[in-house]
Structures are given as C-alpha cells and as structure tokens.
Amino acid sequence: MHCLTTTAEVAAFCQRLAGAEYVTVDTEFMRETTYWPKVCLVQVAGPDEACAIDPLAEGMELDPLYELLSNPRTLKVFHAARQDLEIFYHLMGEVPAPLFDTQVAAMVCGFGEQVGYETLAQQLARTAIDKSSRFTDWSKRPLTARQLDYALSDVTHLRTIYGKLKSRLGQSGRSPWLAEEMAVLADPKTYAGVPEDAWMRIRTRSSSRRTLAVLREVAAWREREAQRRDVPRGRIVRDEALAEIASTPPKTVEDLSRVRGLSRGIAEGRGGEELLAAIARALALPEEDRPALLLESTLPKGIGPLVELLKVLLKLMCDQHDVAQKLVASTADLERIAADDGAGVPAMHGWRREIFGEQALKLKRGQLALAAEGRRIRLISLAEPVGGGDDRAPGPEVTVLSQRLTEN
C-alpha cells in the first residue's frame, strides 16, 4: 500500500502500467465549499500493483496520470463512474476511454438497481469493506495508514469484480449491451453542463412560459457566477430566491433588494446589474422562444391504465432477462411509449427494444396479453389483435388460459 507524493513517482508508476490490459480507478474528493470537485486522492491499480496518488502534495503534476487515462489500449475500470469521469473531464479536457463501469455491468448482469461497491465486493470478491474511513476528510494531511488502506480497497477488489463481471457478460453475450452504456459515459456531452439548462433543476409551481423564461436566464447567470467564483450555487443565490424572482420579476435594484434570500451585496452590486439584465432579456423574448414544461396533462386522457400495464410488462421482461428495470426504462419513458409508438426513448432502441420495446408495442396493438396464473404473470400471444369494441372471440391461446385458470 503506497501513496505517491511526487510527479516523478507518478510518472514511473504510470509508465509501469502503460502496457496493462486494464487499470482500476477511483477518486476521493470534496465539494462542500466549491463548485468544481476538489480532488484529494486518486487510487489506481493495475493487475499486479496499486498506488494512491496525492494531488495535494506540493509540486504535484498529474500529467502522467492523464496520459495513462487517455491511452486507448488500456481499459479504465470504475464503479459508478459518472462523478469520477466528470472530474477527469474537467481536469483533462477529455473523458478517459475506453471504459468499463462495474455498477452498470452489474445491472446488466442482474444484480439489481444501482448495486453498491460493497455488495459486489462481498458477493464477487468475497471480502468485506472496512467502512470506518467512509466519511473522512480527505483534504487533511497526513493521511493515516487506515485511510489509505480503505481508499486502495476501492481499486484492489475492483480488479476481481471486473474480472468476474467481464466473464459473466461474455457467457451471456451481453457485452454489446454494456458497450452501448459506455458510449454514453464516454461522450463529453454527458459532462459539459450548459448553464441555460440549469433552470430545469429548480422547482417552480408555475408553468407560465414567461416565468420559465426568467427562471432560465437568472439560473444561467447563477451557474456562470458559481463557476467563475468556484463556490456552490447556493452560496450565490438560493433556489427559492431564483423562483421568487422568476414569478415576480424585479425591475429595479430596489425591487431586487426586497427579494427574500438575496443579499444586498448582490442586489446593489455587479450581480444585481447582471440579474436585471438577464430578467430584461427573458421578458423581451417572443412567446415561441420561451421554454415550456412537458406537463403530465399533455398526455392523452385515459392512458394511465396502459402505463400501468407497461410497468408490469417491464418488470416481467426484466425478471425474465435478469436485468435491472432502471437500466431499461423509467416511468416517464413508459408514458411516452404509451402515448406514441415512435417515442424517442432508449427502450425503443438497441438491446432494450429487443427485450422490452417490441413486446411493449405488441401489448399496445392487442397482439400480446398479460394474465395471472396463480402467483405468476404470463405473457399470452394473441392470434388476432383485440380492438376496442371488437366482438370477435378471443384466440385459442386465451381460451386455453381461461380454462386453466378456472381449473386452478
């Protein structure tokens, strides 16, 4: 167990791993007082060696690590990779690739929704993780031997987890399924947050396009300001204050200073001027250029029961194929499928369409039925589609099932 504190040590370590088939990677970071994550430790392991890298060490340069993470011949293995990849994207300017995320692989292999590292370590590596350093302050130095041991366990056991999941994927023929998910994680667009989209994270009771236009502009201003000053969004202006500004747009500095939760320093300074300019831009937009919420009321009336049937079908197909439901479709996806056969959701493409999307369309068209058989739900293929108000007799499969249920 070793912690590298000089650039030369990191360069030598990464050089030794340059020809490795894979490396496992994890980070420890803090974000409580900053907008951008502050990386406090990077753990890396190859097949035969593991080290922690101290980014906070005096004079430390991480370029040798970035070179390793950019090497197209070496697979980078993470668990629940999104936050780590976001960190490296902003540090390196690119996403480490190629990738293997053991959490996603575990979902593909039937370990359930967002399975944790500790669970996989126990089930696949047959080891228990010491949780005593879980909530440590990784920015404080020196790090103890126990802290380093805990941190490195996140990449040493990951080697075994990776090997076993890779084997399962190969045996099941599902490696292409994982490849589709890794393509999304490797796409820089996944991490390049757009300030103009920040408003979507803020709760508002109004669906007025005028209100949403103001919210979009002021939230984008806050996002840029938080990035510029490298402080959490809430340190600039809280969500509640932005929502109030959007619902009742201030026109003057005096109006701004009366907004609850907005400091006078911002209201009467440069921030206040920029906020008023953002509000004015929003109010000047024509109606068609203002954002709109996709409200539940826009879904066809009476579609609720079909959505519920699709939920049952999703669970049935995911159980049958031993894959996590969350990986296939969300409730919002099911609503869109219920409303539109050509819904542009992941469940209607690739491997998801094969195991669920096609069946969902058959259910909608009356070519497939769900039936209870004791405690089990069965799929019944219908000889002819069942239309609304159609008086035709059910197909022979339905008759057989009805008799079986009656006999039970």
GROMACS .gro file of C-alpha atoms in nm:
model
  408
    1MET     CA    1   0.000   0.000   0.000
    2HIS     CA    2   0.178   0.312  -0.123
    3CYS     CA    3   0.097   0.683  -0.160
    4LEU     CA    4   0.276   0.874  -0.434
    5THR     CA    5   0.362   1.235  -0.346
    6THR     CA    6   0.589   1.345  -0.634
    7THR     CA    7   0.536   1.384  -1.005
    8ALA     CA    8   0.837   1.159  -1.072
    9GLU     CA    9   0.682   0.877  -0.868
   10VAL     CA   10   0.354   0.913  -1.055
   11ALA     CA   11   0.533   0.912  -1.390
   12ALA     CA   12   0.724   0.593  -1.304
   13PHE     CA   13   0.409   0.420  -1.176
   14CYS     CA   14   0.206   0.514  -1.484
   15GLN     CA   15   0.489   0.402  -1.710
   16ARG     CA   16   0.480   0.059  -1.548
   17LEU     CA   17   0.106   0.041  -1.619
   18ALA     CA   18   0.129   0.175  -1.975
   19GLY     CA   19   0.106  -0.173  -2.128
   20ALA     CA   20  -0.159  -0.307  -1.890
   21GLU     CA   21  -0.478  -0.453  -2.034
   22TYR     CA   22  -0.676  -0.257  -1.774
   23VAL     CA   23  -0.644  -0.030  -1.472
   24THR     CA   24  -0.899   0.022  -1.197
   25VAL     CA   25  -0.956   0.383  -1.088
   26ASP     CA   26  -1.131   0.570  -0.808
   27THR     CA   27  -1.116   0.918  -0.655
   28GLU     CA   28  -1.177   1.079  -0.319
   29PHE     CA   29  -1.295   1.438  -0.348
   30MET     CA   30  -1.460   1.721  -0.156
   31ARG     CA   31  -1.731   1.953  -0.290
   32GLU     CA   32  -1.892   2.114   0.012
   33THR     CA   33  -1.730   2.457  -0.035
   34THR     CA   34  -1.660   2.463  -0.409
   35TYR     CA   35  -1.846   2.440  -0.739
   36TRP     CA   36  -1.586   2.217  -0.901
   37PRO     CA   37  -1.493   1.899  -0.712
   38LYS     CA   38  -1.162   1.928  -0.524
   39VAL     CA   39  -0.973   1.605  -0.592
   40CYS     CA   40  -0.796   1.492  -0.275
   41LEU     CA   41  -0.678   1.143  -0.373
   42VAL     CA   42  -0.668   0.927  -0.686
   43GLN     CA   43  -0.638   0.549  -0.649
   44VAL     CA   44  -0.514   0.342  -0.941
   45ALA     CA   45  -0.442  -0.031  -0.967
   46GLY     CA   46  -0.310  -0.247  -1.245
   47PRO     CA   47  -0.328  -0.627  -1.245
   48ASP     CA   48  -0.031  -0.653  -1.006
   49GLU     CA   49   0.022  -0.313  -0.842
   50ALA     CA   50  -0.186  -0.049  -0.666
   51CYS     CA   51  -0.099   0.304  -0.553
   52ALA     CA   52  -0.271   0.614  -0.423
   53ILE     CA   53  -0.173   0.945  -0.581
   54ASP     CA   54  -0.180   1.262  -0.369
   55PRO     CA   55  -0.289   1.556  -0.591
   56LEU     CA   56  -0.248   1.793  -0.294
   57ALA     CA   57   0.122   1.719  -0.250
   58GLU     CA   58   0.344   2.022  -0.312
   59GLY     CA   59   0.452   2.048  -0.674
   60MET     CA   60   0.237   1.755  -0.787
   61GLU     CA   61   0.156   1.744  -1.159
   62LEU     CA   62  -0.091   1.482  -1.280
   63ASP     CA   63   0.001   1.484  -1.650
   64PRO     CA   64   0.147   1.129  -1.638
   65LEU     CA   65  -0.184   1.005  -1.495
   66TYR     CA   66  -0.381   1.188  -1.763
   67GLU     CA   67  -0.166   1.023  -2.028
   68LEU     CA   68  -0.243   0.680  -1.883
   69LEU     CA   69  -0.617   0.756  -1.867
   70SER     CA   70  -0.609   0.868  -2.230
   71ASN     CA   71  -0.431   0.555  -2.352
   72PRO     CA   72  -0.673   0.386  -2.595
   73ARG     CA   73  -0.506   0.045  -2.541
   74THR     CA   74  -0.577   0.034  -2.167
   75LEU     CA   75  -0.930  -0.021  -2.035
   76LYS     CA   76  -1.026   0.209  -1.746
   77VAL     CA   77  -1.244   0.032  -1.489
   78PHE     CA   78  -1.458   0.239  -1.248
   79HIS     CA   79  -1.750   0.169  -1.018
   80ALA     CA   80  -2.036   0.421  -1.053
   81ALA     CA   81  -1.814   0.618  -1.287
   82ARG     CA   82  -2.015   0.930  -1.367
   83GLN     CA   83  -1.881   1.161  -1.094
   84ASP     CA   84  -1.523   1.043  -1.137
   85LEU     CA   85  -1.547   1.089  -1.514
   86GLU     CA   86  -1.690   1.437  -1.471
   87ILE     CA   87  -1.389   1.524  -1.255
   88PHE     CA   88  -1.139   1.393  -1.507
   89TYR     CA   89  -1.324   1.556  -1.797
   90HIS     CA   90  -1.282   1.898  -1.636
   91LEU     CA   91  -0.920   1.828  -1.537
   92MET     CA   92  -0.808   1.670  -1.865
   93GLY     CA   93  -1.043   1.826  -2.117
   94GLU     CA   94  -1.146   1.477  -2.232
   95VAL     CA   95  -1.317   1.168  -2.096
   96PRO     CA   96  -1.096   0.868  -2.006
   97ALA     CA   97  -1.159   0.585  -2.252
   98PRO     CA   98  -1.222   0.303  -2.317
   99LEU     CA   99  -1.442   0.244  -2.012
  100PHE     CA  100  -1.594  -0.032  -1.801
  101ASP     CA  101  -1.835   0.066  -1.522
  102THR     CA  102  -1.887  -0.224  -1.282
  103GLN     CA  103  -2.212  -0.077  -1.145
  104VAL     CA  104  -2.367  -0.067  -1.492
  105ALA     CA  105  -2.223  -0.409  -1.577
  106ALA     CA  106  -2.377  -0.548  -1.258
  107MET     CA  107  -2.717  -0.405  -1.357
  108VAL     CA  108  -2.683  -0.572  -1.696
  109CYS     CA  109  -2.593  -0.898  -1.522
  110GLY     CA  110  -2.896  -0.896  -1.293
  111PHE     CA  111  -2.755  -0.766  -0.963
  112GLY     CA  112  -3.037  -0.514  -0.924
  113GLU     CA  113  -3.073  -0.137  -0.934
  114GLN     CA  114  -2.756   0.070  -0.880
  115VAL     CA  115  -2.583  -0.206  -0.685
  116GLY     CA  116  -2.321  -0.072  -0.443
  117TYR     CA  117  -1.949  -0.146  -0.443
  118GLU     CA  118  -1.964  -0.307  -0.101
  119THR     CA  119  -2.231  -0.552  -0.220
  120LEU     CA  120  -2.024  -0.652  -0.522
  121ALA     CA  121  -1.710  -0.683  -0.310
  122GLN     CA  122  -1.894  -0.919  -0.079
  123GLN     CA  123  -2.066  -1.126  -0.349
  124LEU     CA  124  -1.792  -1.141  -0.612
  125ALA     CA  125  -1.464  -1.072  -0.430
  126ARG     CA  126  -1.574  -1.250  -0.110
  127THR     CA  127  -1.445  -0.966   0.108
  128ALA     CA  128  -1.592  -0.710   0.347
  129ILE     CA  129  -1.504  -0.341   0.314
  130ASP     CA  130  -1.393  -0.159   0.630
  131LYS     CA  131  -1.632   0.138   0.650
  132SER     CA  132  -1.454   0.323   0.932
  133SER     CA  133  -1.295   0.581   0.699
  134ARG     CA  134  -1.601   0.629   0.481
  135PHE     CA  135  -1.676   0.985   0.594
  136THR     CA  136  -1.321   1.103   0.640
  137ASP     CA  137  -1.198   1.450   0.541
  138TRP     CA  138  -0.972   1.357   0.252
  139SER     CA  139  -0.830   1.709   0.227
  140LYS     CA  140  -0.648   1.686   0.560
  141ARG     CA  141  -0.287   1.572   0.575
  142PRO     CA  142  -0.121   1.349   0.669
  143LEU     CA  143  -0.342   1.057   0.569
  144THR     CA  144  -0.332   0.760   0.803
  145ALA     CA  145  -0.246   0.405   0.705
  146ARG     CA  146  -0.609   0.308   0.773
  147GLN     CA  147  -0.735   0.581   0.539
  148LEU     CA  148  -0.502   0.471   0.262
  149ASP     CA  149  -0.593   0.108   0.313
  150TYR     CA  150  -0.963   0.196   0.284
  151ALA     CA  151  -0.906   0.411  -0.024
  152LEU     CA  152  -0.699   0.148  -0.203
  153SER     CA  153  -0.953  -0.124  -0.130
  154ASP     CA  154  -1.181   0.061  -0.373
  155VAL     CA  155  -0.949  -0.034  -0.659
  156THR     CA  156  -0.786  -0.358  -0.545
  157HIS     CA  157  -1.110  -0.553  -0.500
  158LEU     CA  158  -1.241  -0.385  -0.813
  159ARG     CA  159  -0.997  -0.599  -1.012
  160THR     CA  160  -1.172  -0.918  -0.903
  161ILE     CA  161  -1.517  -0.766  -0.951
  162TYR     CA  162  -1.424  -0.657  -1.302
  163GLY     CA  163  -1.287  -0.998  -1.395
  164LYS     CA  164  -1.599  -1.182  -1.282
  165LEU     CA  165  -1.843  -0.938  -1.442
  166LYS     CA  166  -1.647  -0.948  -1.767
  167SER     CA  167  -1.673  -1.328  -1.763
  168ARG     CA  168  -2.050  -1.317  -1.700
  169LEU     CA  169  -2.100  -1.069  -1.981
  170GLY     CA  170  -1.906  -1.292  -2.217
  171GLN     CA  171  -2.102  -1.602  -2.121
  172SER     CA  172  -2.438  -1.427  -2.157
  173GLY     CA  173  -2.347  -1.248  -2.479
  174ARG     CA  174  -2.433  -0.914  -2.322
  175SER     CA  175  -2.103  -0.734  -2.377
  176PRO     CA  176  -2.266  -0.528  -2.657
  177TRP     CA  177  -2.533  -0.417  -2.408
  178LEU     CA  178  -2.265  -0.272  -2.182
  179ALA     CA  179  -2.087  -0.114  -2.479
  180GLU     CA  180  -2.399   0.092  -2.554
  181GLU     CA  181  -2.399   0.228  -2.199
  182MET     CA  182  -2.027   0.301  -2.203
  183ALA     CA  183  -2.068   0.502  -2.522
  184VAL     CA  184  -2.294   0.740  -2.328
  185LEU     CA  185  -2.048   0.765  -2.037
  186ALA     CA  186  -1.759   0.831  -2.278
  187ASP     CA  187  -1.944   1.111  -2.457
  188PRO     CA  188  -1.813   1.457  -2.347
  189LYS     CA  189  -2.166   1.595  -2.386
  190THR     CA  190  -2.262   1.393  -2.077
  191TYR     CA  191  -2.042   1.620  -1.862
  192ALA     CA  192  -2.041   1.951  -2.047
  193GLY     CA  193  -2.314   2.119  -1.843
  194VAL     CA  194  -2.493   2.401  -2.025
  195PRO     CA  195  -2.579   2.698  -1.796
  196GLU     CA  196  -2.900   2.755  -1.993
  197ASP     CA  197  -3.023   2.413  -1.876
  198ALA     CA  198  -2.966   2.486  -1.505
  199TRP     CA  199  -3.325   2.607  -1.456
  200MET     CA  200  -3.455   2.253  -1.502
  201ARG     CA  201  -3.316   2.157  -1.160
  202ILE     CA  202  -3.517   2.428  -0.981
  203ARG     CA  203  -3.866   2.356  -0.852
  204THR     CA  204  -4.131   2.604  -0.953
  205ARG     CA  205  -4.507   2.594  -0.912
  206SER     CA  206  -4.567   2.792  -1.228
  207SER     CA  207  -4.588   2.658  -1.581
  208SER     CA  208  -4.607   3.008  -1.730
  209ARG     CA  209  -4.363   3.037  -2.019
  210ARG     CA  210  -4.288   3.395  -1.911
  211THR     CA  211  -4.192   3.275  -1.564
  212LEU     CA  212  -3.984   2.990  -1.703
  213ALA     CA  213  -3.804   3.226  -1.941
  214VAL     CA  214  -3.697   3.446  -1.649
  215LEU     CA  215  -3.600   3.141  -1.444
  216ARG     CA  216  -3.384   3.011  -1.731
  217GLU     CA  217  -3.194   3.339  -1.762
  218VAL     CA  218  -3.133   3.401  -1.392
  219ALA     CA  219  -3.039   3.037  -1.326
  220ALA     CA  220  -2.788   3.053  -1.614
  221TRP     CA  221  -2.640   3.370  -1.462
  222ARG     CA  222  -2.605   3.197  -1.124
  223GLU     CA  223  -2.441   2.893  -1.285
  224ARG     CA  224  -2.178   3.104  -1.460
  225GLU     CA  225  -2.115   3.308  -1.147
  226ALA     CA  226  -2.074   2.994  -0.933
  227GLN     CA  227  -1.831   2.851  -1.188
  228ARG     CA  228  -1.634   3.176  -1.206
  229ARG     CA  229  -1.601   3.204  -0.829
  230ASP     CA  230  -1.578   2.826  -0.774
  231VAL     CA  231  -1.839   2.821  -0.498
  232PRO     CA  232  -2.159   2.616  -0.458
  233ARG     CA  233  -2.464   2.756  -0.640
  234GLY     CA  234  -2.645   2.817  -0.313
  235ARG     CA  235  -2.366   3.049  -0.198
  236ILE     CA  236  -2.455   3.284  -0.484
  237VAL     CA  237  -2.836   3.273  -0.469
  238ARG     CA  238  -3.061   3.004  -0.327
  239ASP     CA  239  -3.313   2.822  -0.546
  240GLU     CA  240  -3.605   2.976  -0.357
  241ALA     CA  241  -3.485   3.328  -0.435
  242LEU     CA  242  -3.449   3.249  -0.805
  243ALA     CA  243  -3.802   3.103  -0.811
  244GLU     CA  244  -3.935   3.421  -0.647
  245ILE     CA  245  -3.752   3.641  -0.895
  246ALA     CA  246  -3.899   3.438  -1.181
  247SER     CA  247  -4.255   3.457  -1.052
  248THR     CA  248  -4.242   3.832  -0.978
  249PRO     CA  249  -3.959   3.978  -1.188
  250PRO     CA  250  -3.791   4.277  -1.019
  251LYS     CA  251  -3.739   4.585  -1.237
  252THR     CA  252  -3.507   4.790  -1.020
  253VAL     CA  253  -3.224   4.743  -0.771
  254GLU     CA  254  -3.471   4.842  -0.501
  255ASP     CA  255  -3.704   4.560  -0.611
  256LEU     CA  256  -3.413   4.315  -0.608
  257SER     CA  257  -3.310   4.414  -0.256
  258ARG     CA  258  -3.656   4.312  -0.134
  259VAL     CA  259  -3.624   3.956  -0.264
  260ARG     CA  260  -3.603   3.722   0.034
  261GLY     CA  261  -3.274   3.534   0.041
  262LEU     CA  262  -3.090   3.770  -0.196
  263SER     CA  263  -2.808   3.955  -0.024
  264ARG     CA  264  -2.783   4.333  -0.054
  265GLY     CA  265  -2.426   4.283  -0.172
  266ILE     CA  266  -2.552   4.107  -0.482
  267ALA     CA  267  -2.863   4.322  -0.529
  268GLU     CA  268  -2.671   4.652  -0.515
  269GLY     CA  269  -2.352   4.537  -0.688
  270ARG     CA  270  -2.242   4.399  -1.024
  271GLY     CA  271  -2.452   4.087  -0.963
  272GLY     CA  272  -2.767   4.297  -0.934
  273GLU     CA  273  -2.699   4.470  -1.263
  274GLU     CA  274  -2.642   4.137  -1.435
  275LEU     CA  275  -2.956   3.987  -1.282
  276LEU     CA  276  -3.170   4.279  -1.400
  277ALA     CA  277  -3.017   4.247  -1.748
  278ALA     CA  278  -3.095   3.873  -1.751
  279ILE     CA  279  -3.455   3.942  -1.646
  280ALA     CA  280  -3.492   4.203  -1.920
  281ARG     CA  281  -3.361   3.958  -2.183
  282ALA     CA  282  -3.614   3.698  -2.074
  283LEU     CA  283  -3.907   3.939  -2.078
  284ALA     CA  284  -3.812   4.059  -2.427
  285LEU     CA  285  -3.831   3.710  -2.576
  286PRO     CA  286  -4.128   3.630  -2.800
  287GLU     CA  287  -4.362   3.363  -2.667
  288GLU     CA  288  -4.237   3.094  -2.907
  289ASP     CA  289  -3.878   3.132  -2.781
  290ARG     CA  290  -3.969   3.086  -2.417
  291PRO     CA  291  -3.927   2.742  -2.255
  292ALA     CA  292  -4.223   2.523  -2.169
  293LEU     CA  293  -4.269   2.233  -1.932
  294LEU     CA  294  -4.387   1.896  -2.062
  295LEU     CA  295  -4.681   1.862  -1.826
  296GLU     CA  296  -4.846   1.533  -1.741
  297SER     CA  297  -5.173   1.684  -1.866
  298THR     CA  298  -5.034   1.682  -2.220
  299LEU     CA  299  -5.055   1.302  -2.220
  300PRO     CA  300  -5.370   1.156  -2.378
  301LYS     CA  301  -5.658   1.112  -2.138
  302GLY     CA  302  -5.722   0.762  -2.012
  303ILE     CA  303  -5.366   0.648  -2.079
  304GLY     CA  304  -5.297   0.569  -1.713
  305PRO     CA  305  -5.411   0.203  -1.720
  306LEU     CA  306  -5.192   0.134  -2.025
  307VAL     CA  307  -4.891   0.284  -1.844
  308GLU     CA  308  -4.961   0.053  -1.551
  309LEU     CA  309  -4.974  -0.248  -1.785
  310LEU     CA  310  -4.641  -0.142  -1.935
  311LYS     CA  311  -4.494  -0.128  -1.584
  312VAL     CA  312  -4.598  -0.487  -1.525
  313LEU     CA  313  -4.460  -0.589  -1.863
  314LEU     CA  314  -4.130  -0.411  -1.788
  315LYS     CA  315  -4.090  -0.593  -1.458
  316LEU     CA  316  -4.182  -0.925  -1.619
  317MET     CA  317  -3.934  -0.888  -1.906
  318CYS     CA  318  -3.655  -0.762  -1.680
  319ASP     CA  319  -3.706  -1.053  -1.441
  320GLN     CA  320  -3.704  -1.291  -1.735
  321HIS     CA  321  -3.383  -1.146  -1.878
  322ASP     CA  322  -3.226  -1.082  -1.535
  323VAL     CA  323  -3.154  -0.715  -1.593
  324ALA     CA  324  -3.229  -0.408  -1.378
  325GLN     CA  325  -3.553  -0.229  -1.470
  326LYS     CA  326  -3.399   0.115  -1.425
  327LEU     CA  327  -3.150   0.037  -1.698
  328VAL     CA  328  -3.428  -0.038  -1.947
  329ALA     CA  329  -3.696   0.229  -1.894
  330SER     CA  330  -3.822   0.491  -1.649
  331THR     CA  331  -4.185   0.573  -1.574
  332ALA     CA  332  -4.154   0.881  -1.795
  333ASP     CA  333  -4.030   0.656  -2.078
  334LEU     CA  334  -4.330   0.426  -2.033
  335GLU     CA  335  -4.567   0.723  -2.051
  336ARG     CA  336  -4.410   0.832  -2.379
  337ILE     CA  337  -4.429   0.478  -2.520
  338ALA     CA  338  -4.796   0.456  -2.416
  339ALA     CA  339  -4.868   0.783  -2.597
  340ASP     CA  340  -4.657   0.724  -2.909
  341ASP     CA  341  -4.534   0.409  -3.083
  342GLY     CA  342  -4.239   0.607  -3.217
  343ALA     CA  343  -4.134   0.751  -2.880
  344GLY     CA  344  -3.769   0.855  -2.889
  345VAL     CA  345  -3.667   0.682  -2.568
  346PRO     CA  346  -3.381   0.434  -2.506
  347ALA     CA  347  -3.627   0.146  -2.454
  348MET     CA  348  -3.717   0.165  -2.823
  349HIS     CA  349  -3.360   0.119  -2.945
  350GLY     CA  350  -3.086  -0.144  -2.940
  351TRP     CA  351  -3.091  -0.427  -2.690
  352ARG     CA  352  -3.364  -0.259  -2.485
  353ARG     CA  353  -3.602  -0.279  -2.781
  354GLU     CA  354  -3.518  -0.647  -2.823
  355ILE     CA  355  -3.607  -0.742  -2.467
  356PHE     CA  356  -3.885  -0.491  -2.396
  357GLY     CA  357  -3.968  -0.236  -2.667
  358GLU     CA  358  -4.106  -0.482  -2.921
  359GLN     CA  359  -4.318  -0.652  -2.655
  360ALA     CA  360  -4.447  -0.313  -2.542
  361LEU     CA  361  -4.565  -0.234  -2.894
  362LYS     CA  362  -4.734  -0.575  -2.924
  363LEU     CA  363  -4.914  -0.512  -2.595
  364LYS     CA  364  -5.037  -0.177  -2.724
  365ARG     CA  365  -5.157  -0.331  -3.051
  366GLY     CA  366  -5.352  -0.608  -2.882
  367GLN     CA  367  -5.112  -0.876  -3.005
  368LEU     CA  368  -4.998  -0.959  -2.653
  369ALA     CA  369  -5.183  -1.005  -2.325
  370LEU     CA  370  -5.084  -1.027  -1.959
  371ALA     CA  371  -5.256  -1.287  -1.747
  372ALA     CA  372  -5.229  -1.416  -1.391
  373GLU     CA  373  -5.163  -1.784  -1.340
  374GLY     CA  374  -5.161  -1.850  -0.968
  375ARG     CA  375  -4.890  -1.620  -0.832
  376ARG     CA  376  -4.724  -1.578  -1.170
  377ILE     CA  377  -4.783  -1.338  -1.457
  378ARG     CA  378  -4.774  -1.489  -1.804
  379LEU     CA  379  -4.742  -1.336  -2.150
  380ILE     CA  380  -5.006  -1.463  -2.392
  381SER     CA  381  -4.955  -1.419  -2.766
  382LEU     CA  382  -5.290  -1.343  -2.930
  383ALA     CA  383  -5.381  -1.485  -3.272
  384GLU     CA  384  -5.553  -1.162  -3.375
  385PRO     CA  385  -5.528  -0.808  -3.237
  386VAL     CA  386  -5.803  -0.714  -2.996
  387GLY     CA  387  -5.957  -0.379  -3.096
  388GLY     CA  388  -6.176  -0.152  -2.889
  389GLY     CA  389  -6.538  -0.258  -2.921
  390ASP     CA  390  -6.444  -0.562  -3.128
  391ASP     CA  391  -6.687  -0.851  -3.076
  392ARG     CA  392  -6.455  -1.118  -3.215
  393ALA     CA  393  -6.392  -1.417  -2.992
  394PRO     CA  394  -6.053  -1.437  -2.826
  395GLY     CA  395  -5.784  -1.650  -2.986
  396PRO     CA  396  -5.731  -2.013  -2.885
  397GLU     CA  397  -5.443  -1.927  -2.653
  398VAL     CA  398  -5.673  -1.709  -2.442
  399THR     CA  399  -5.935  -1.987  -2.426
  400VAL     CA  400  -5.678  -2.238  -2.303
  401LEU     CA  401  -5.556  -1.998  -2.038
  402SER     CA  402  -5.910  -1.924  -1.919
  403GLN     CA  403  -5.975  -2.294  -1.874
  404ARG     CA  404  -5.650  -2.340  -1.684
  405LEU     CA  405  -5.734  -2.052  -1.450
  406THR     CA  406  -6.082  -2.195  -1.394
  407GLU     CA  407  -5.939  -2.537  -1.311
  408ASN     CA  408  -5.700  -2.380  -1.059
   0.00000   0.00000   0.00000
